[in-house]
Short mmCIF file of C-alpha atoms in Angstrom, two decimals:
data_model
loop_
_atom_site.label_atom_id
_atom_site.label_comp_id
_atom_site.label_asym_id
_atom_site.label_seq_id
_atom_site.Cartn_x
_atom_site.Cartn_y
_atom_site.Cartn_z
CA MET Q 1 71.09 81.96 126.11
CA SER Q 2 72.89 78.70 125.06
CA SER Q 3 72.05 75.37 126.67
CA ARG Q 4 74.47 73.40 128.89
CA TYR Q 5 74.89 71.04 125.94
CA ASP Q 6 76.02 73.93 123.49
CA GLN Q 7 78.32 75.20 126.16
CA ALA Q 8 79.97 71.93 126.42
CA LEU Q 9 80.35 71.79 122.70
CA GLY Q 10 81.77 75.23 122.71
CA ILE Q 11 84.29 74.31 125.26
CA LYS Q 12 85.20 71.12 123.33
CA GLY Q 13 85.79 73.13 120.12
CA GLU Q 14 87.96 75.57 121.89
CA ILE Q 15 90.07 72.73 123.53
CA ALA Q 16 90.30 71.14 120.11
CA ALA Q 17 91.55 74.50 118.65
CA LEU Q 18 93.97 74.95 121.50
CA LYS Q 19 95.49 71.41 121.06
CA ARG Q 20 95.74 72.17 117.19
CA GLU Q 21 97.65 75.27 118.08
CA ARG Q 22 100.02 73.37 120.34
CA VAL Q 23 100.77 70.92 117.55
CA ILE Q 24 101.44 73.62 115.09
CA SER Q 25 103.65 75.62 117.55
CA ALA Q 26 105.80 72.58 118.29
CA ALA Q 27 106.12 71.67 114.70
CA VAL Q 28 107.21 75.45 113.88
CA ASP Q 29 109.91 75.11 116.34
CA LEU Q 30 111.21 71.79 115.02
CA PHE Q 31 110.96 72.63 111.36
CA TYR Q 32 112.70 75.96 112.09
CA GLU Q 33 115.47 74.47 113.96
CA ARG Q 34 116.04 71.01 112.24
CA GLY Q 35 114.40 71.62 108.84
CA TYR Q 36 111.24 69.63 107.52
CA ASP Q 37 112.99 66.70 106.18
CA ASN Q 38 114.89 66.11 109.54
CA THR Q 39 111.80 66.23 111.49
CA THR Q 40 109.38 63.32 112.12
CA LEU Q 41 105.87 63.48 113.36
CA ASP Q 42 107.23 61.24 116.37
CA ALA Q 43 109.59 64.14 117.15
CA VAL Q 44 106.68 66.58 117.18
CA ALA Q 45 104.59 64.15 119.41
CA GLU Q 46 107.66 63.70 121.73
CA GLN Q 47 108.21 67.62 122.02
CA LEU Q 48 104.46 67.94 123.09
CA GLY Q 49 104.66 64.88 125.34
CA VAL Q 50 101.67 63.26 123.33
CA THR Q 51 101.19 60.20 121.09
CA LYS Q 52 101.45 60.24 117.41
CA PRO Q 53 97.80 59.20 117.05
CA PHE Q 54 97.10 62.58 118.78
CA ILE Q 55 98.92 64.41 116.07
CA TYR Q 56 97.12 62.40 113.39
CA SER Q 57 93.61 63.45 115.01
CA HIS Q 58 94.52 66.99 114.09
CA PHE Q 59 96.63 66.66 110.81
CA GLY Q 60 96.51 63.97 108.23
CA SER Q 61 100.07 64.07 107.46
CA LYS Q 62 103.32 66.07 108.03
CA ALA Q 63 102.71 67.75 104.67
CA GLU Q 64 99.40 68.92 105.91
CA LEU Q 65 100.99 70.48 108.93
CA LEU Q 66 103.65 72.13 106.63
CA ALA Q 67 100.79 73.61 104.51
CA GLU Q 68 99.18 75.02 107.56
CA ILE Q 69 102.36 76.68 108.78
CA CYS Q 70 103.28 78.00 105.22
CA SER Q 71 99.75 79.51 104.99
CA ARG Q 72 100.12 81.47 108.37
CA GLY Q 73 102.20 84.36 107.02
CA ILE Q 74 99.89 85.20 104.09
CA ASN Q 75 96.76 84.51 106.10
CA SER Q 76 97.50 86.75 108.88
CA SER Q 77 98.60 89.46 106.49
CA GLN Q 78 95.30 89.12 104.48
CA ALA Q 79 93.54 89.32 107.95
CA ALA Q 80 95.26 92.55 108.74
CA LEU Q 81 94.46 94.03 105.40
CA ASP Q 82 90.81 92.91 105.52
CA SER Q 83 90.31 94.23 109.10
CA VAL Q 84 91.23 97.78 107.77
CA LEU Q 85 89.61 97.75 104.18
CA VAL Q 86 86.12 97.73 105.89
CA LEU Q 87 86.75 100.95 107.84
CA PRO Q 88 85.31 104.21 106.49
CA ASP Q 89 88.66 105.91 106.59
CA SER Q 90 90.56 107.66 103.85
CA PRO Q 91 92.99 105.78 101.59
CA THR Q 92 95.94 107.39 103.48
CA GLU Q 93 94.57 106.46 106.82
CA LYS Q 94 93.91 102.86 105.76
CA LEU Q 95 97.26 102.40 104.31
CA ALA Q 96 98.97 103.61 107.33
CA LEU Q 97 96.93 101.26 109.51
CA ILE Q 98 97.49 98.51 106.96
CA CYS Q 99 101.28 98.87 107.14
CA ALA Q 100 101.36 98.89 110.88
CA ARG Q 101 99.18 95.73 111.07
CA PHE Q 102 100.96 94.06 108.31
CA VAL Q 103 104.22 94.64 110.04
CA SER Q 104 102.87 92.95 113.20
CA ALA Q 105 101.56 89.97 111.24
CA VAL Q 106 104.85 89.58 109.56
CA LEU Q 107 106.87 89.76 112.78
CA GLU Q 108 104.49 87.41 114.64
CA SER Q 109 104.74 84.97 111.85
CA GLN Q 110 108.58 85.43 111.47
CA LYS Q 111 109.43 81.61 111.80
CA HIS Q 112 106.43 80.59 109.61
CA ILE Q 113 107.59 82.86 106.84
CA ALA Q 114 111.21 81.47 107.16
CA ILE Q 115 109.74 77.96 106.95
CA PHE Q 116 107.82 78.83 103.87
CA ALA Q 117 110.78 80.40 102.15
CA ARG Q 118 112.91 77.33 102.89
CA GLU Q 119 110.25 74.52 102.63
CA ALA Q 120 107.87 75.60 99.86
CA LYS Q 121 109.44 72.74 97.63
CA ASN Q 122 108.11 70.24 100.08
CA LEU Q 123 104.50 71.44 99.71
CA ASN Q 124 102.03 69.50 97.67
CA ASP Q 125 101.11 71.14 94.36
CA GLU Q 126 97.66 71.80 95.55
CA ASP Q 127 98.71 73.56 98.78
CA LEU Q 128 101.37 75.55 96.84
CA LYS Q 129 98.82 76.67 94.30
CA ARG Q 130 96.31 77.68 97.11
CA ILE Q 131 99.05 79.78 98.86
CA SER Q 132 100.16 81.39 95.49
CA THR Q 133 96.37 82.19 94.89
CA GLN Q 134 96.20 83.78 98.41
CA ARG Q 135 99.30 85.93 97.61
CA ARG Q 136 97.99 87.18 94.45
CA LYS Q 137 94.67 88.13 96.24
CA PHE Q 138 96.74 90.23 98.69
CA ASP Q 139 98.56 91.85 95.83
CA ARG Q 140 95.34 92.64 94.13
CA ALA Q 141 93.67 94.16 97.33
CA LEU Q 142 96.68 96.29 98.12
CA THR Q 143 96.89 97.50 94.47
CA LYS Q 144 93.20 98.29 94.59
CA LEU Q 145 93.67 100.43 97.75
CA LEU Q 146 96.59 102.29 96.07
CA ASP Q 147 94.43 102.80 92.91
CA GLU Q 148 91.61 104.40 95.14
CA GLY Q 149 94.24 106.71 96.80
CA VAL Q 150 95.47 107.85 93.30
CA ALA Q 151 91.78 108.35 92.34
CA ALA Q 152 91.04 110.38 95.42
CA GLY Q 153 94.16 112.47 94.74
CA GLU Q 154 95.96 111.35 97.93
CA PHE Q 155 98.65 109.27 96.46
CA SER Q 156 100.88 109.94 93.46
CA ILE Q 157 102.12 106.70 91.93
CA GLY Q 158 102.74 105.88 88.26
CA ASP Q 159 102.57 101.98 88.58
CA THR Q 160 100.35 100.93 91.51
CA HIS Q 161 100.98 97.31 91.09
CA PHE Q 162 104.74 97.73 91.16
CA ALA Q 163 104.48 100.02 94.30
CA ALA Q 164 102.21 97.35 95.97
CA LEU Q 165 105.06 94.85 95.42
CA ALA Q 166 107.69 97.33 96.70
CA ILE Q 167 105.69 97.89 99.86
CA GLN Q 168 105.25 94.13 100.41
CA GLY Q 169 109.02 93.63 100.07
CA MET Q 170 109.96 96.56 102.46
CA ILE Q 171 107.62 94.92 105.17
CA SER Q 172 108.03 91.24 104.46
CA TRP Q 173 111.80 91.37 104.34
CA ALA Q 174 111.60 92.21 108.11
CA TYR Q 175 111.35 88.50 108.72
CA VAL Q 176 114.97 88.30 107.69
CA TRP Q 177 116.46 91.10 109.94
CA TYR Q 178 113.90 91.39 112.85
CA ARG Q 179 115.23 90.43 116.29
CA PRO Q 180 112.71 90.47 119.38
CA ASP Q 181 115.46 91.94 121.47
CA GLY Q 182 116.45 94.53 118.92
CA ARG Q 183 116.75 98.33 119.02
CA LEU Q 184 113.15 99.10 118.16
CA SER Q 185 110.04 97.96 119.74
CA MET Q 186 107.36 96.46 117.40
CA THR Q 187 105.29 99.62 117.74
CA GLU Q 188 108.10 101.93 116.92
CA LEU Q 189 108.94 99.53 113.93
CA SER Q 190 105.32 99.53 112.78
CA ASP Q 191 105.06 103.35 113.00
CA GLN Q 192 108.36 103.92 111.13
CA MET Q 193 107.45 101.48 108.52
CA ALA Q 194 103.98 103.22 107.99
CA GLU Q 195 105.69 106.68 107.64
CA LEU Q 196 108.17 105.41 104.92
CA VAL Q 197 105.23 103.80 103.06
CA LEU Q 198 103.20 106.95 103.01
CA ARG Q 199 106.28 108.79 101.56
CA LEU Q 200 106.77 106.08 99.03
CA VAL Q 201 103.07 106.48 97.70
CA GLY Q 202 103.65 110.32 97.47
CA THR Q 203 101.54 111.64 100.20
CA ALA Q 204 102.64 115.17 101.38
CA PRO Q 205 105.41 114.53 104.21
CA LYS Q 206 104.42 115.35 107.67
CA SER Q 207 105.25 118.89 108.66
CA MET K 1 154.29 93.49 76.34
CA SER K 2 153.50 90.03 77.94
CA SER K 3 155.70 87.06 76.81
CA ARG K 4 154.05 84.08 75.15
CA TYR K 5 154.57 82.23 78.54
CA ASP K 6 152.51 84.91 80.40
CA GLN K 7 149.84 84.86 77.67
CA ALA K 8 149.44 81.08 77.99
CA LEU K 9 149.12 81.38 81.77
CA GLY K 10 146.54 84.13 81.25
CA ILE K 11 144.66 82.08 79.00
CA LYS K 12 144.86 79.21 81.44
CA GLY K 13 143.58 81.28 84.22
CA GLU K 14 140.65 82.44 82.09
CA ILE K 15 139.85 78.82 81.25
CA ALA K 16 139.98 77.75 84.69
CA ALA K 17 137.71 80.67 85.80
CA LEU K 18 135.21 79.76 82.99
CA LYS K 19 135.26 76.08 84.06
CA ARG K 20 134.57 77.07 87.65
CA GLU K 21 131.77 79.21 86.51
CA ARG K 22 130.27 76.26 84.55
CA VAL K 23 130.25 74.13 87.68
CA ILE K 24 128.53 76.82 89.65
CA SER K 25 125.91 77.25 86.97
CA ALA K 26 125.13 73.68 86.80
CA ALA K 27 124.85 73.31 90.72
CA VAL K 28 122.72 76.35 90.88
CA ASP K 29 120.17 74.76 88.50
CA LEU K 30 120.26 71.43 90.32
CA PHE K 31 120.21 72.87 93.86
CA TYR K 32 117.26 75.17 92.69
CA GLU K 33 115.33 72.38 91.02
CA ARG K 34 115.99 69.53 93.34
CA GLY K 35 117.15 71.05 96.57
CA TYR K 36 120.66 70.83 98.10
CA ASP K 37 120.12 67.60 99.99
CA ASN K 38 118.83 65.74 96.81
CA THR K 39 121.73 66.79 94.63
CA THR K 40 124.85 64.96 94.69
CA LEU K 41 128.39 66.16 93.18
CA ASP K 42 127.90 63.16 90.77
CA ALA K 43 124.75 64.69 89.39
CA VAL K 44 126.50 68.11 88.96
CA ALA K 45 129.35 66.30 87.02
CA GLU K 46 126.77 64.40 84.89
CA GLN K 47 124.92 67.59 84.19
CA LEU K 48 128.09 69.04 82.86
CA GLY K 49 129.29 65.89 81.16
CA VAL K 50 132.53 65.90 83.20
CA THR K 51 134.00 63.61 85.93
CA LYS K 52 133.62 64.17 89.75
CA PRO K 53 137.38 64.69 90.11
CA PHE K 54 136.90 67.72 87.59
CA ILE K 55 134.40 69.08 90.10
CA TYR K 56 136.82 68.48 93.07
CA SER K 57 139.48 70.34 91.14
CA HIS K 58 137.43 73.46 91.64
CA PHE K 59 135.54 72.90 94.80
CA GLY K 60 136.72 70.79 97.81
CA SER K 61 133.21 69.74 98.76
CA LYS K 62 129.59 70.22 98.07
CA ALA K 63 129.21 72.58 101.11
CA GLU K 64 131.98 74.71 99.54
CA LEU K 65 130.00 74.94 96.33
CA LEU K 66 127.03 75.92 98.23
CA ALA K 67 128.96 78.64 100.07
CA GLU K 68 130.03 80.09 96.84
CA ILE K 69 126.54 80.23 95.48
CA CYS K 70 124.98 81.72 98.76
CA SER K 71 127.64 84.42 98.51
CA ARG K 72 126.88 85.59 95.23
CA GLY K 73 123.71 87.61 95.83
CA ILE K 74 125.41 89.73 98.60
CA ASN K 75 128.73 89.82 96.72
CA SER K 76 127.34 91.34 93.57
CA SER K 77 125.07 93.55 95.54
CA GLN K 78 128.21 94.95 97.30
CA ALA K 79 130.04 95.26 94.00
CA ALA K 80 127.01 97.31 92.79
CA LEU K 81 127.34 99.47 95.89
CA ASP K 82 131.24 99.84 95.75
CA SER K 83 131.14 100.72 92.05
CA VAL K 84 128.85 103.83 92.87
CA LEU K 85 130.47 104.97 96.19
CA VAL K 86 133.70 105.92 94.43
CA LEU K 87 131.90 108.32 92.05
CA PRO K 88 132.01 112.11 92.69
CA ASP K 89 128.16 112.41 92.52
CA SER K 90 125.90 113.83 95.00
CA PRO K 91 124.21 111.33 97.55
CA THR K 92 120.86 111.54 95.67
CA GLU K 93 122.52 110.64 92.35
CA LYS K 94 124.55 107.87 94.11
CA LEU K 95 121.47 106.46 95.64
CA ALA K 96 119.60 106.40 92.50
CA LEU K 97 122.31 104.70 90.73
CA ILE K 98 122.98 102.19 93.65
CA CYS K 99 119.28 101.29 93.47
CA ALA K 100 119.30 100.51 89.76
CA ARG K 101 122.45 98.46 90.04
CA PHE K 102 121.38 96.69 93.15
CA VAL K 103 118.15 95.68 91.33
CA SER K 104 120.16 94.34 88.50
CA ALA K 105 122.35 92.50 90.98
CA VAL K 106 119.37 90.87 92.79
CA LEU K 107 117.64 89.84 89.49
CA GLU K 108 120.61 88.39 88.05
CA SER K 109 121.30 86.31 91.21
CA GLN K 110 117.53 85.39 91.64
CA LYS K 111 118.22 81.63 91.87
CA HIS K 112 121.30 82.16 94.02
CA ILE K 113 119.33 84.25 96.71
CA ALA K 114 116.49 81.67 96.53
CA ILE K 115 119.06 78.95 97.31
CA PHE K 116 120.53 81.04 100.10
CA ALA K 117 117.10 81.59 101.73
CA ARG K 118 116.36 77.87 101.44
CA GLU K 119 119.67 76.25 102.25
CA ALA K 120 121.51 78.56 104.69
CA LYS K 121 120.98 75.98 107.22
CA ASN K 122 123.34 73.66 105.22
CA LEU K 123 126.25 76.09 105.28
CA ASN K 124 129.25 75.49 107.60
CA ASP K 125 129.38 77.90 110.53
CA GLU K 126 132.25 79.72 109.20
CA ASP K 127 130.61 80.30 105.78
CA LEU K 128 127.44 81.49 107.28
CA LYS K 129 129.39 83.80 109.57
CA ARG K 130 131.30 85.26 106.64
CA ILE K 131 128.16 85.87 104.73
CA SER K 132 126.40 87.50 107.66
CA THR K 133 129.50 89.84 108.04
CA GLN K 134 129.19 90.65 104.46
CA ARG K 135 125.49 91.50 104.80
CA ARG K 136 126.23 93.81 107.85
CA LYS K 137 128.99 95.53 105.80
CA PHE K 138 126.42 96.22 103.11
CA ASP K 139 124.02 97.57 105.65
CA ARG K 140 126.54 99.96 107.06
CA ALA K 141 127.73 101.23 103.74
CA LEU K 142 124.15 101.97 102.70
CA THR K 143 123.35 103.51 106.03
CA LYS K 144 126.44 105.75 105.81
CA LEU K 145 125.36 107.01 102.28
CA LEU K 146 121.97 107.85 103.85
CA ASP K 147 123.62 109.65 106.63
CA GLU K 148 125.73 111.71 103.97
CA GLY K 149 122.47 112.53 102.19
CA VAL K 150 120.93 113.75 105.58
CA ALA K 151 124.02 115.75 106.37
CA ALA K 152 124.16 117.45 102.91
CA GLY K 153 120.48 118.35 103.37
CA GLU K 154 119.32 116.14 100.42
CA PHE K 155 117.47 113.48 102.41
CA SER K 156 115.14 113.71 105.26
CA ILE K 157 115.19 110.41 107.28
CA GLY K 158 114.71 110.00 110.98
CA ASP K 159 116.29 106.56 111.39
CA THR K 160 118.85 105.99 108.58
CA HIS K 161 119.59 102.28 109.57
CA PHE K 162 116.02 101.42 109.50
CA ALA K 163 115.54 103.20 106.15
CA ALA K 164 118.59 101.17 104.81
CA LEU K 165 116.78 97.95 105.80
CA ALA K 166 113.56 99.08 104.21
CA ILE K 167 115.26 99.76 100.86
CA GLN K 168 117.17 96.41 101.00
CA GLY K 169 113.74 94.68 101.53
CA MET K 170 112.05 96.57 98.58
CA ILE K 171 114.72 95.55 96.34
CA SER K 172 115.74 92.10 97.60
CA TRP K 173 112.21 90.91 97.70
CA ALA K 174 112.08 91.08 93.93
CA TYR K 175 113.80 87.85 93.97
CA VAL K 176 110.38 86.33 95.05
CA TRP K 177 108.07 87.99 92.50
CA TYR K 178 110.37 88.77 89.40
CA ARG K 179 109.65 86.84 86.23
CA PRO K 180 112.04 87.35 83.30
CA ASP K 181 108.98 87.26 80.95
CA GLY K 182 107.04 89.75 83.15
CA ARG K 183 105.41 93.04 82.34
CA LEU K 184 108.29 95.23 83.19
CA SER K 185 111.88 95.00 81.51
CA MET K 186 114.79 95.05 83.92
CA THR K 187 115.56 98.68 82.98
CA GLU K 188 111.98 99.82 83.76
CA LEU K 189 112.04 98.06 86.93
CA SER K 190 115.46 99.48 88.02
CA ASP K 191 114.17 103.06 87.18
CA GLN K 192 110.78 102.61 88.97
CA MET K 193 112.57 101.25 92.02
CA ALA K 194 115.05 103.99 92.07
CA GLU K 195 112.17 106.48 91.87
CA LEU K 196 110.42 104.98 94.81
CA VAL K 197 113.60 104.84 96.88
CA LEU K 198 114.26 108.50 96.24
CA ARG K 199 110.78 109.37 97.52
CA LEU K 200 111.29 107.03 100.48
CA VAL K 201 114.33 109.06 101.71
CA GLY K 202 112.48 112.28 101.34
CA THR K 203 114.04 113.98 98.40
CA ALA K 204 111.76 116.46 96.71
CA PRO K 205 109.45 114.65 94.13
CA LYS K 206 110.17 115.16 90.34
CA SER K 207 108.10 118.21 89.14
#
């Protein structure tokens, strides 16, 4: 059982994380609407009704805030992938589940991905390098799963790395066309995408 | 037979088109490297070794030049689609050919598409609206071909509009990862993409 001191620290940590998320969320809205260059940290502070030192207590600079936002899309996609790869399921089941969760990750990070596409040139070299490394890690993990599916006789793919890039494109591109008030719900969209991906990797079509 | 006067006019028109292309090409390089905001028309003129009035004789403003560049990706994709839709081939053959040509269009417009993704916010409302209309036209034409394939019993797709978006994503996303010095040639890449797309729409796999 945790002491009252530990509990207080826990609450403090949670509040700090919550505040940090509020800063990110306000910055996402402003960077998305006005662009990175046209948004000052003063404007972010004003949007939140806080002072600029409050922002600085969470992020050292505007560029650091941008790096956090630009990392969100790939980080949540990687988390979706990791959460499935540990399961004891077959490659086919894993791939279907990864697609569904990857779709959710993309749609929930829609603005973050748009900001990354627009503003990557404003990232520090180090941050850009880190994000590129993350993306290659995701590539490799998805390719490995496709290789496992081929080895298990479940998938029929000539070039698994190419197929991994095609799958990422199908799903990532949704950030361009998805509208929250659109014809398909997020669940329908995830299910349909998973079905198309299973076809693409050459599993037998559902009868 | 054309008169000498007509010939002179024809050459004049070709030279004007060539000069216009040179302006676009220089602007693409600069917008891509430095960003739209950080590129002046003076810099474009300097890059070409011409005067600013020379640029103005082809484009009324920097925004007009941006609109032309941002239209290139969708225009060349539409041209690829149109060139195939007139053929007497089956939906399966047409789709394979469209994919191959669409891949080429995307890869040849790689920087133009990147500039559109980054700088769309700098487009005039009218230009942005025109490009969005173009994109919807492409969507509809591709969806219609999928519908024809379903009606002909060649494709098996539940939601053809969704499949059209997935196909566009697979192919368009190549602008993110394609490197001219990469492992696959443009032809190999086009062929592989077409194969994956045919699987995705539920045609029988090659035996």
